[in-house]
GROMACS .gro file of C-alpha atoms in nm:
model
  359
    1UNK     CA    1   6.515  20.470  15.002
    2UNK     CA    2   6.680  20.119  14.899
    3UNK     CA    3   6.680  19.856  15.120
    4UNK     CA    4   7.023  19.756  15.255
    5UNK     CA    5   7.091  19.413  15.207
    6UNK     CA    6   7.191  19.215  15.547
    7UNK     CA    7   7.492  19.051  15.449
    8UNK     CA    8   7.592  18.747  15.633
    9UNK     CA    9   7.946  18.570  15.592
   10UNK     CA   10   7.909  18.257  15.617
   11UNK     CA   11   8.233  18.116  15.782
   12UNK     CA   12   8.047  17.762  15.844
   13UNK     CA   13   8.320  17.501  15.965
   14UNK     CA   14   8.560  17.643  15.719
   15UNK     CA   15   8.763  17.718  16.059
   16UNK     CA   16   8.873  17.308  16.059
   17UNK     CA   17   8.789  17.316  16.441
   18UNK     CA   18   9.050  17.555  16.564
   19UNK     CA   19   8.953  17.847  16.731
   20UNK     CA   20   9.261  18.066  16.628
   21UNK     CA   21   9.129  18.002  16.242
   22UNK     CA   22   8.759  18.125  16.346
   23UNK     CA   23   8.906  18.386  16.525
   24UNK     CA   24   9.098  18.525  16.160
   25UNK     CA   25   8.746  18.421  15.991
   26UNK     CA   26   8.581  18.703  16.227
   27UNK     CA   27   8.848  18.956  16.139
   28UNK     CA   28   8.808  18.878  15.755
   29UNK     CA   29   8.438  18.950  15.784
   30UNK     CA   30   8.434  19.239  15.963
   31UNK     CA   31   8.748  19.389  15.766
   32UNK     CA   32   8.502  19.283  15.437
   33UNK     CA   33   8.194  19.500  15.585
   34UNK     CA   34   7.994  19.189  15.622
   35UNK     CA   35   7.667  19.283  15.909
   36UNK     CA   36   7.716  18.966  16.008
   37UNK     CA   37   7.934  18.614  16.040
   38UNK     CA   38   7.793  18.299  16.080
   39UNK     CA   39   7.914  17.951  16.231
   40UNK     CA   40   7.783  17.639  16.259
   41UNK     CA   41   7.646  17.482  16.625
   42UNK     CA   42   7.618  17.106  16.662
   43UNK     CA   43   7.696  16.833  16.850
   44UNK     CA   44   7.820  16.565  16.575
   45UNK     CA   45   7.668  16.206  16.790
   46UNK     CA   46   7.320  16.470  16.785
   47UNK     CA   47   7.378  16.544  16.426
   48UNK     CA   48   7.456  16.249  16.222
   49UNK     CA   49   7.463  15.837  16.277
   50UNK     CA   50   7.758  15.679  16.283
   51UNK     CA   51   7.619  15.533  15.961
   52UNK     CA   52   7.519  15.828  15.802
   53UNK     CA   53   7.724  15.863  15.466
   54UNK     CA   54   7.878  16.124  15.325
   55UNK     CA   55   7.763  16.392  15.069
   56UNK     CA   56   7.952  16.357  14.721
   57UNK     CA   57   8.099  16.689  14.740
   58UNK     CA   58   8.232  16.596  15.051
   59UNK     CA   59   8.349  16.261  14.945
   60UNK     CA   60   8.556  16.493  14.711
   61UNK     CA   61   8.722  16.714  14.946
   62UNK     CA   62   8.773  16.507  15.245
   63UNK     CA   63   8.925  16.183  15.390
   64UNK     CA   64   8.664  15.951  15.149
   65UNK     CA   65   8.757  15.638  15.428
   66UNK     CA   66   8.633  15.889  15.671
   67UNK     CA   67   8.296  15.908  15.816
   68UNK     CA   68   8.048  16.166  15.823
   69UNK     CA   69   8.018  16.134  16.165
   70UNK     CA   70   8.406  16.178  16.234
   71UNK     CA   71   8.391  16.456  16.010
   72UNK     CA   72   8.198  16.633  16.221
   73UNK     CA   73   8.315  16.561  16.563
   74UNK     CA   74   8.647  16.752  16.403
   75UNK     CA   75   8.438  17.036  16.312
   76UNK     CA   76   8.275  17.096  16.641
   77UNK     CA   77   8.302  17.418  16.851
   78UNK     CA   78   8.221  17.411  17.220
   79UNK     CA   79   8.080  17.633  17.443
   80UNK     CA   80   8.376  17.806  17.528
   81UNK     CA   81   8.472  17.874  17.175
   82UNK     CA   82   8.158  18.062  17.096
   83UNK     CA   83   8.158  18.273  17.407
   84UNK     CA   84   8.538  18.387  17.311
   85UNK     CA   85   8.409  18.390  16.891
   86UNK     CA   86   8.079  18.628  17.067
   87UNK     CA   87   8.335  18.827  17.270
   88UNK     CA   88   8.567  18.879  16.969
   89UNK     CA   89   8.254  18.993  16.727
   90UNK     CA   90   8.161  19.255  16.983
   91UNK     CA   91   8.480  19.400  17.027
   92UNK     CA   92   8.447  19.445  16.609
   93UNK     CA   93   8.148  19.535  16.527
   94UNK     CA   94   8.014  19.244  16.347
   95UNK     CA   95   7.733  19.038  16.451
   96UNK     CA   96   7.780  18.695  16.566
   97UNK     CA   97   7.527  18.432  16.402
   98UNK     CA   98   7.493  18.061  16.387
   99UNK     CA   99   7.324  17.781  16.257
  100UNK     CA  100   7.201  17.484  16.507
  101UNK     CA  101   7.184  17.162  16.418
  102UNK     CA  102   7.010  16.988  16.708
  103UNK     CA  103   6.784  17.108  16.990
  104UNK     CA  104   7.089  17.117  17.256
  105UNK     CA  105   7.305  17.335  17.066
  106UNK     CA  106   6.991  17.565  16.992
  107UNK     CA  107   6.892  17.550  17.381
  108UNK     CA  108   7.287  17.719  17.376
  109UNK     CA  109   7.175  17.955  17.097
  110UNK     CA  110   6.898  18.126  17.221
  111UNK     CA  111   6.917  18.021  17.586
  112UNK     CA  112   7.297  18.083  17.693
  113UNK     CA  113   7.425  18.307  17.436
  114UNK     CA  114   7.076  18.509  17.348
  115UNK     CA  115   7.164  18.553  16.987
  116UNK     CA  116   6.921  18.813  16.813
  117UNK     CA  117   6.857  18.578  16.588
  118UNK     CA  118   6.858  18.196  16.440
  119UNK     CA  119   6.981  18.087  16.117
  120UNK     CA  120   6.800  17.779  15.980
  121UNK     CA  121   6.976  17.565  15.736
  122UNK     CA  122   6.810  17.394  15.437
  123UNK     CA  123   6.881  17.070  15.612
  124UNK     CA  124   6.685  17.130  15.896
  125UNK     CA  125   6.391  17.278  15.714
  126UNK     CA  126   6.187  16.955  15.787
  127UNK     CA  127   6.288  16.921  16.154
  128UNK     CA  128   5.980  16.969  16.296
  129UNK     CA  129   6.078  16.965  16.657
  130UNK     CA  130   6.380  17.236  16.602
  131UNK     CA  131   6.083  17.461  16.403
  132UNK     CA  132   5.899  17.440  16.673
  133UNK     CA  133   6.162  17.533  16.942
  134UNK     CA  134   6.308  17.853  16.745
  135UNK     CA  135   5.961  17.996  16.712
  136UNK     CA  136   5.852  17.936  17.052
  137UNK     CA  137   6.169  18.091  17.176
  138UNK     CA  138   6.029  18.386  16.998
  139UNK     CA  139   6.353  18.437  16.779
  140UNK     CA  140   6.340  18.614  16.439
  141UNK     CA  141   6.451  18.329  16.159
  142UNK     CA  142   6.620  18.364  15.864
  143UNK     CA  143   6.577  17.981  15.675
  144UNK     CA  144   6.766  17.848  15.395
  145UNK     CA  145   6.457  17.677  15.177
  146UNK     CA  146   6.719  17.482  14.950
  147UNK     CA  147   6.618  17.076  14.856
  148UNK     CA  148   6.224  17.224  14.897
  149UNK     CA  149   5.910  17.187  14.701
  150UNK     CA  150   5.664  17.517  14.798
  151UNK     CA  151   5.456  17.237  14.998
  152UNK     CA  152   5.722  17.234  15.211
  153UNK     CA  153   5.829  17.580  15.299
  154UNK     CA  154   5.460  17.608  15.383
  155UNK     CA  155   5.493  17.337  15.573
  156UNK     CA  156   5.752  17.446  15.751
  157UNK     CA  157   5.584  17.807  15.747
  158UNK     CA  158   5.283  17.705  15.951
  159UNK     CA  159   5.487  17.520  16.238
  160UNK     CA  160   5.655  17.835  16.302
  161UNK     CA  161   5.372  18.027  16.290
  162UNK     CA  162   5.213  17.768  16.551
  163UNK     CA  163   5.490  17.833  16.742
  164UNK     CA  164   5.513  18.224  16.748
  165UNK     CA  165   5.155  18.257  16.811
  166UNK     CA  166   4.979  17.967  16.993
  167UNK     CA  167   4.990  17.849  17.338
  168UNK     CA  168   4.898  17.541  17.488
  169UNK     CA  169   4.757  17.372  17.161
  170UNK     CA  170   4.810  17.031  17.030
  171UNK     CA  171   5.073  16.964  16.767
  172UNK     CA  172   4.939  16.840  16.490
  173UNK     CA  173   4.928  16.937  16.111
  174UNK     CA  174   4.618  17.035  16.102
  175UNK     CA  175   4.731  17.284  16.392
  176UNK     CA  176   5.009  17.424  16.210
  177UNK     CA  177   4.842  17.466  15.900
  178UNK     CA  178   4.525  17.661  16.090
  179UNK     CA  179   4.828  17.892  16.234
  180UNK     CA  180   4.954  17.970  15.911
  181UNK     CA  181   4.627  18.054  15.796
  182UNK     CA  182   4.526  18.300  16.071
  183UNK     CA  183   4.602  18.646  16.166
  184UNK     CA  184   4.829  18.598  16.417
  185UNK     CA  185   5.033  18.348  16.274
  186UNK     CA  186   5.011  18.555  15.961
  187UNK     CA  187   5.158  18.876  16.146
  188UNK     CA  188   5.452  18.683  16.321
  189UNK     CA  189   5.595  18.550  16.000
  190UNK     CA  190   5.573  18.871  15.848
  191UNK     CA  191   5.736  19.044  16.143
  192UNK     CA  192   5.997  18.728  16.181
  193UNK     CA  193   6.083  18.514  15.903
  194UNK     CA  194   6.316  18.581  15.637
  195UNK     CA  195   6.324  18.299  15.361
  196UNK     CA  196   6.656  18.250  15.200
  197UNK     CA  197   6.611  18.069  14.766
  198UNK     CA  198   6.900  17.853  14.788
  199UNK     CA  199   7.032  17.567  14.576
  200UNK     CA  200   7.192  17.315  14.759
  201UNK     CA  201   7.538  17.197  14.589
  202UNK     CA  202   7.876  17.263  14.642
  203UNK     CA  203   7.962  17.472  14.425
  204UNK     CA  204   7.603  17.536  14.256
  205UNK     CA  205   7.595  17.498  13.892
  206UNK     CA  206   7.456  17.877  13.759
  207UNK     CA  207   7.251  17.658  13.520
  208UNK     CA  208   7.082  17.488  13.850
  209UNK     CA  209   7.082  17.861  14.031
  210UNK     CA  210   6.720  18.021  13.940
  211UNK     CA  211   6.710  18.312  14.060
  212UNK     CA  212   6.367  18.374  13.969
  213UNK     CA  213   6.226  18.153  14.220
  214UNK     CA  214   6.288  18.442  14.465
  215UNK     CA  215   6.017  18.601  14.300
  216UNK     CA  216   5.784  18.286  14.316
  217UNK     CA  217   5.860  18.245  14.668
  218UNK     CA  218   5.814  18.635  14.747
  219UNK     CA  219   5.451  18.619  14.586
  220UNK     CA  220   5.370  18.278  14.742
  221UNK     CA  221   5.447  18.371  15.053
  222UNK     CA  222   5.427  18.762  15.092
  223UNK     CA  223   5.765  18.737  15.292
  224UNK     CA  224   6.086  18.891  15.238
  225UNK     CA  225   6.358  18.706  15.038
  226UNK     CA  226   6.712  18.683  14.986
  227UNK     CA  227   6.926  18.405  14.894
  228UNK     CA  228   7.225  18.178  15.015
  229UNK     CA  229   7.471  18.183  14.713
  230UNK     CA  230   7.632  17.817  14.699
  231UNK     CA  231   7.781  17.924  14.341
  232UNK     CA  232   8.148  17.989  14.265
  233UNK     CA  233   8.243  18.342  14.219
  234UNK     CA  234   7.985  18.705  14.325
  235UNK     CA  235   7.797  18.713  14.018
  236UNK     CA  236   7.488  18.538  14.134
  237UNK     CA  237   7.518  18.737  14.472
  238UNK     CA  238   7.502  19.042  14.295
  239UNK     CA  239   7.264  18.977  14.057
  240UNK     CA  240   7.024  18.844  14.365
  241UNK     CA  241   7.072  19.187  14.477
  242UNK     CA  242   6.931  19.381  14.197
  243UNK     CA  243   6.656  19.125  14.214
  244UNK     CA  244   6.522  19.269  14.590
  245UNK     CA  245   6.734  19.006  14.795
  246UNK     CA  246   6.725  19.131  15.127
  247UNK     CA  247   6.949  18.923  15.252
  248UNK     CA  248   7.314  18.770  15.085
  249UNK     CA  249   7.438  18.458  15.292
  250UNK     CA  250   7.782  18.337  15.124
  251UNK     CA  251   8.024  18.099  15.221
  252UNK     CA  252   8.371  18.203  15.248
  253UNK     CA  253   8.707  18.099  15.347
  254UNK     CA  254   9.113  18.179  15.439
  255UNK     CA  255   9.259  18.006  15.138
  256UNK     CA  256   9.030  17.774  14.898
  257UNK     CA  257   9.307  17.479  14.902
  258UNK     CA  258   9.270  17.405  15.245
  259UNK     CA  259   9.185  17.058  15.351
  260UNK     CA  260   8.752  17.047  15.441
  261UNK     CA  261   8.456  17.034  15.298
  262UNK     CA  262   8.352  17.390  15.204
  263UNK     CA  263   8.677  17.524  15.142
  264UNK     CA  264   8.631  17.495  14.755
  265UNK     CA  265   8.283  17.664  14.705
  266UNK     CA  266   8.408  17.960  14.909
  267UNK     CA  267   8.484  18.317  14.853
  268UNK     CA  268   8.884  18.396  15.004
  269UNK     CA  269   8.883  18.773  15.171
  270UNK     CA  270   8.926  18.960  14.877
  271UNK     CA  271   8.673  18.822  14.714
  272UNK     CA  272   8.450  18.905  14.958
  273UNK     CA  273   8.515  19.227  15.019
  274UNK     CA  274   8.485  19.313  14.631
  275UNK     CA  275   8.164  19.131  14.659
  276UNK     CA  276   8.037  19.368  14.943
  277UNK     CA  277   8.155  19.677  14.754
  278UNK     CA  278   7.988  19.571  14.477
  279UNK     CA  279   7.625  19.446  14.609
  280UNK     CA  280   7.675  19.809  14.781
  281UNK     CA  281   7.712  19.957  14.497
  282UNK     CA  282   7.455  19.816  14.357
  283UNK     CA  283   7.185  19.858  14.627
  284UNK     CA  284   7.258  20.280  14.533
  285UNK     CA  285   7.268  20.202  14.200
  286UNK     CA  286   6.895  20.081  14.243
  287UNK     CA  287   6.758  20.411  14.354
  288UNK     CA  288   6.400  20.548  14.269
  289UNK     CA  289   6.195  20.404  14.074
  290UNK     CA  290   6.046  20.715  13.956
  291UNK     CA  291   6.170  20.772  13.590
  292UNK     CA  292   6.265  21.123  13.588
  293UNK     CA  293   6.576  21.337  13.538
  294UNK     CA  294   6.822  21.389  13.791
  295UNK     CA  295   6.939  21.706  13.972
  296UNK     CA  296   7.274  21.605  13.797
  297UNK     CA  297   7.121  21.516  13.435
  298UNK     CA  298   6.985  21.905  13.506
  299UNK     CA  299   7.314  21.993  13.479
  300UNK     CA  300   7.422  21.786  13.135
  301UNK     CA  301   7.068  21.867  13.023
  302UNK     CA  302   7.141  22.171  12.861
  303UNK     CA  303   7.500  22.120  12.657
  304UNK     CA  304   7.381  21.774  12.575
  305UNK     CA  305   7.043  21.809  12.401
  306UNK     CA  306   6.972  22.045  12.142
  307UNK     CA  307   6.792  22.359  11.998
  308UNK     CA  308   6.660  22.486  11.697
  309UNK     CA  309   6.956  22.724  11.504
  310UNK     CA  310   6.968  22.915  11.195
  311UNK     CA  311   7.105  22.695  10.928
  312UNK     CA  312   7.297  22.936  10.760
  313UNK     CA  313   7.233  23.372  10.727
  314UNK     CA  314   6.842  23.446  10.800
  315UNK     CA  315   6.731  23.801  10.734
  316UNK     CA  316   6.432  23.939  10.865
  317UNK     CA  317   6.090  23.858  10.699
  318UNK     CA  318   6.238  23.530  10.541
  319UNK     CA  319   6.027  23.195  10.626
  320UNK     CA  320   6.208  22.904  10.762
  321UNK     CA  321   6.230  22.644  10.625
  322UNK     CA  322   6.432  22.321  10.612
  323UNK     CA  323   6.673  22.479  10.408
  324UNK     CA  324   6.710  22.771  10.653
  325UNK     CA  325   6.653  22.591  11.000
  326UNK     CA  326   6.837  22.288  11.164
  327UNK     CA  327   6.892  22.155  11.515
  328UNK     CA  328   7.210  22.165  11.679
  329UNK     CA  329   7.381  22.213  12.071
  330UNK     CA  330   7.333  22.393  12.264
  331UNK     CA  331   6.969  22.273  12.412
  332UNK     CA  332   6.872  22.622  12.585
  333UNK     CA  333   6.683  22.735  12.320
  334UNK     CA  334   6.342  22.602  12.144
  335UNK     CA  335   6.329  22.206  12.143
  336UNK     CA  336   6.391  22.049  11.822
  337UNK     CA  337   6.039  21.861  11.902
  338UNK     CA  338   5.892  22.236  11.801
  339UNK     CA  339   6.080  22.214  11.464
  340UNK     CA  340   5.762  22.133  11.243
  341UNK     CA  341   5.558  22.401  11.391
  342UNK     CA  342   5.861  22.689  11.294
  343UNK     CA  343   5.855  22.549  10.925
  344UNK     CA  344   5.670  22.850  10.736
  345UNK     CA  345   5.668  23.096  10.997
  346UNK     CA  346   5.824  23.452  10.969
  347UNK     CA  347   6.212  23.513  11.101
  348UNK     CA  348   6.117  23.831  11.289
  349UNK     CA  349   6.506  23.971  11.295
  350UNK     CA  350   6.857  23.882  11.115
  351UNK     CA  351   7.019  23.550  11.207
  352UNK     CA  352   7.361  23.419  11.186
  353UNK     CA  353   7.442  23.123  11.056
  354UNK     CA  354   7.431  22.878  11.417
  355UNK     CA  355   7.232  23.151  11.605
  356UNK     CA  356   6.975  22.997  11.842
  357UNK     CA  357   6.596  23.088  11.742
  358UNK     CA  358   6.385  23.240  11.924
  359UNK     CA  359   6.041  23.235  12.059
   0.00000   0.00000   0.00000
């Protein structure tokens, strides 16, 4: 059987901080077929100085006077919001997911809301502390590696494992890495931890995309992979699919011209719908990968190949030869592959001119 791909729309802050717009984000996922829809859960003065610049993509799509930090205290989503976004998911059979940015909005994550499951952004893949929390809550994670070196996803690898599996042990490096290198720590990343290849740019150049690192990281790691698609358009989505993606995180959004910061580098609803079709389509496309003939080729096998027939009038007694004998449809009869072995023999009755050899 092929694997189904978990598909995750990533609605983000593309909802501009109103509830009503995250609210039509949830219905455009689930409409799509998307398993799941994702937000992001922060508290801005946790998540950024008031100092702290912004990125140049953002620069480009925003207020460029305004702040990082005022960017995101527009962006926020309180509690209240996510228990009525939760609500709203269950009543429509998508799974709620989000992406915490600071160790109070996980505490909500995992603690008040008991999401099956943590999103880790590429950002955050250094946070040591926030590593540390998620695994010792005991929550599967599926982490964005983009920015990294493969230092650092190991890195980030053994505090996790630390925290899944040991109890009551310093934290130190040489801690972590011991848990990453033992069985139990070994087992729980395995059993929890999906890594996401992701480039981190909005939108990602395809030049910059490499795919093929998912196959790097797969062998370095002996973890399932799938990847976060920051590129414009499906393509890459797709294409990570046929490459054993398990997972498909994409950004997407109710109209690309609206005023924010991911708005731009986002699918709009029918895009992502044809994009969920499609990696659907793929994932049967993928099938065995036993090379043999279908129960349906069966059926084509015998009109479409083709048999040895009489040339022209063959009476009985005459040798064939290649003036007597050619190969033609229909493929019931002897295979052409037989054709050198007939040359010289005896016809051992009359044939018409097309009539099928025989044994």
């Amino acid at each position: 059987m092929t694997h189904r791909t978990y598909i995750i729309a990533e609605a983000g802050v593309n909802h501009n901080g109103s509830l009503r717009m995250a609210r039509k984000l949830v219905g455009v996922a689930a409409n799509a077929g998307a398993d799941a829809v994702k937000f992001q859960t922060f508290k801005a003065e946790n998540l950024a100085s008031i100092k702290a610049p912004k990125a140049t993509y953002q620069m480009l799509t925003t207020d460029a006077k305004e702040s990082q930090f005022k960017m995101l205290k527009r962006l926020e989503l309180d509690e209240k919001a996510h228990w009525e976004l939760i609500r709203y998911c269950d009543k429509l059979g998508i799974q709620f997911l989000s992406t915490p940015f600071d160790l109070e909005s996980l505490d909500l994550l995992v603690g008040r809301f008991n999401l099956p499951r943590i999103k880790i952004s590429s950002g955050e893949i250094t946070n040591a502390p926030l590593l540390l929390k998620v695994a010792q809550s005991g929550k599967p994670v599926i982490i964005s590696t983009g920015m990294t070196t493969l230092k650092e996803i190991e890195t980030a690898l053994g505090i996790l494992a630390f925290g899944y599996s040991q109890k009551n042990k310093k934290h130190s490096m040489s801690n972590f890495l011991k848990a990453y290198c033992s069985k139990a720590g070994r087992s729980a990343l395995k059993e929890k931890v999906v890594l996401l290849h992701c480039t981190t740019e909005y939108p990602a150049p395809f030049e910059d995309t490499n795919l093929r690192a998912m196959d790097t990281m797969r062998s370095a790691f002996g973890l399932p992979v799938g990847f976060s698609d920051h590129t414009r358009g499906v393509a890459c989505a797709i294409a990570a699919v046929a490459r054993g993606a398990v997972v498909i995180e994409k950004h997407f959004t109710l109209d690309k011209n609206l005023p924010g910061p991911d708005h731009q580098a986002s699918l709009e609803p029918h895009e992502l719908k044809e994009m969920i079709v499609a990696i659907r389509q793929v994932e049967s496309a993928l099938g065995s990968s036993c090379k043999a003939p279908t129960t349906l080729e069966g059926r084509n096998r015998d009109v479409i190949r083709k048999s040895l027939v009489a040339a022209r009038d063959i009476r009985k007694g005459e040798n064939f030869t290649d003036n007597n004998l050619t190969v033609k449809r229909p493929g019931d009869g002897i295979s052409p592959t037989k054709y050198w072995e007939y040359l010289g023999k005896i016809a051992k009755r009359n044939y018409k001119r097309d009539d099928l050899i025989e044994p």
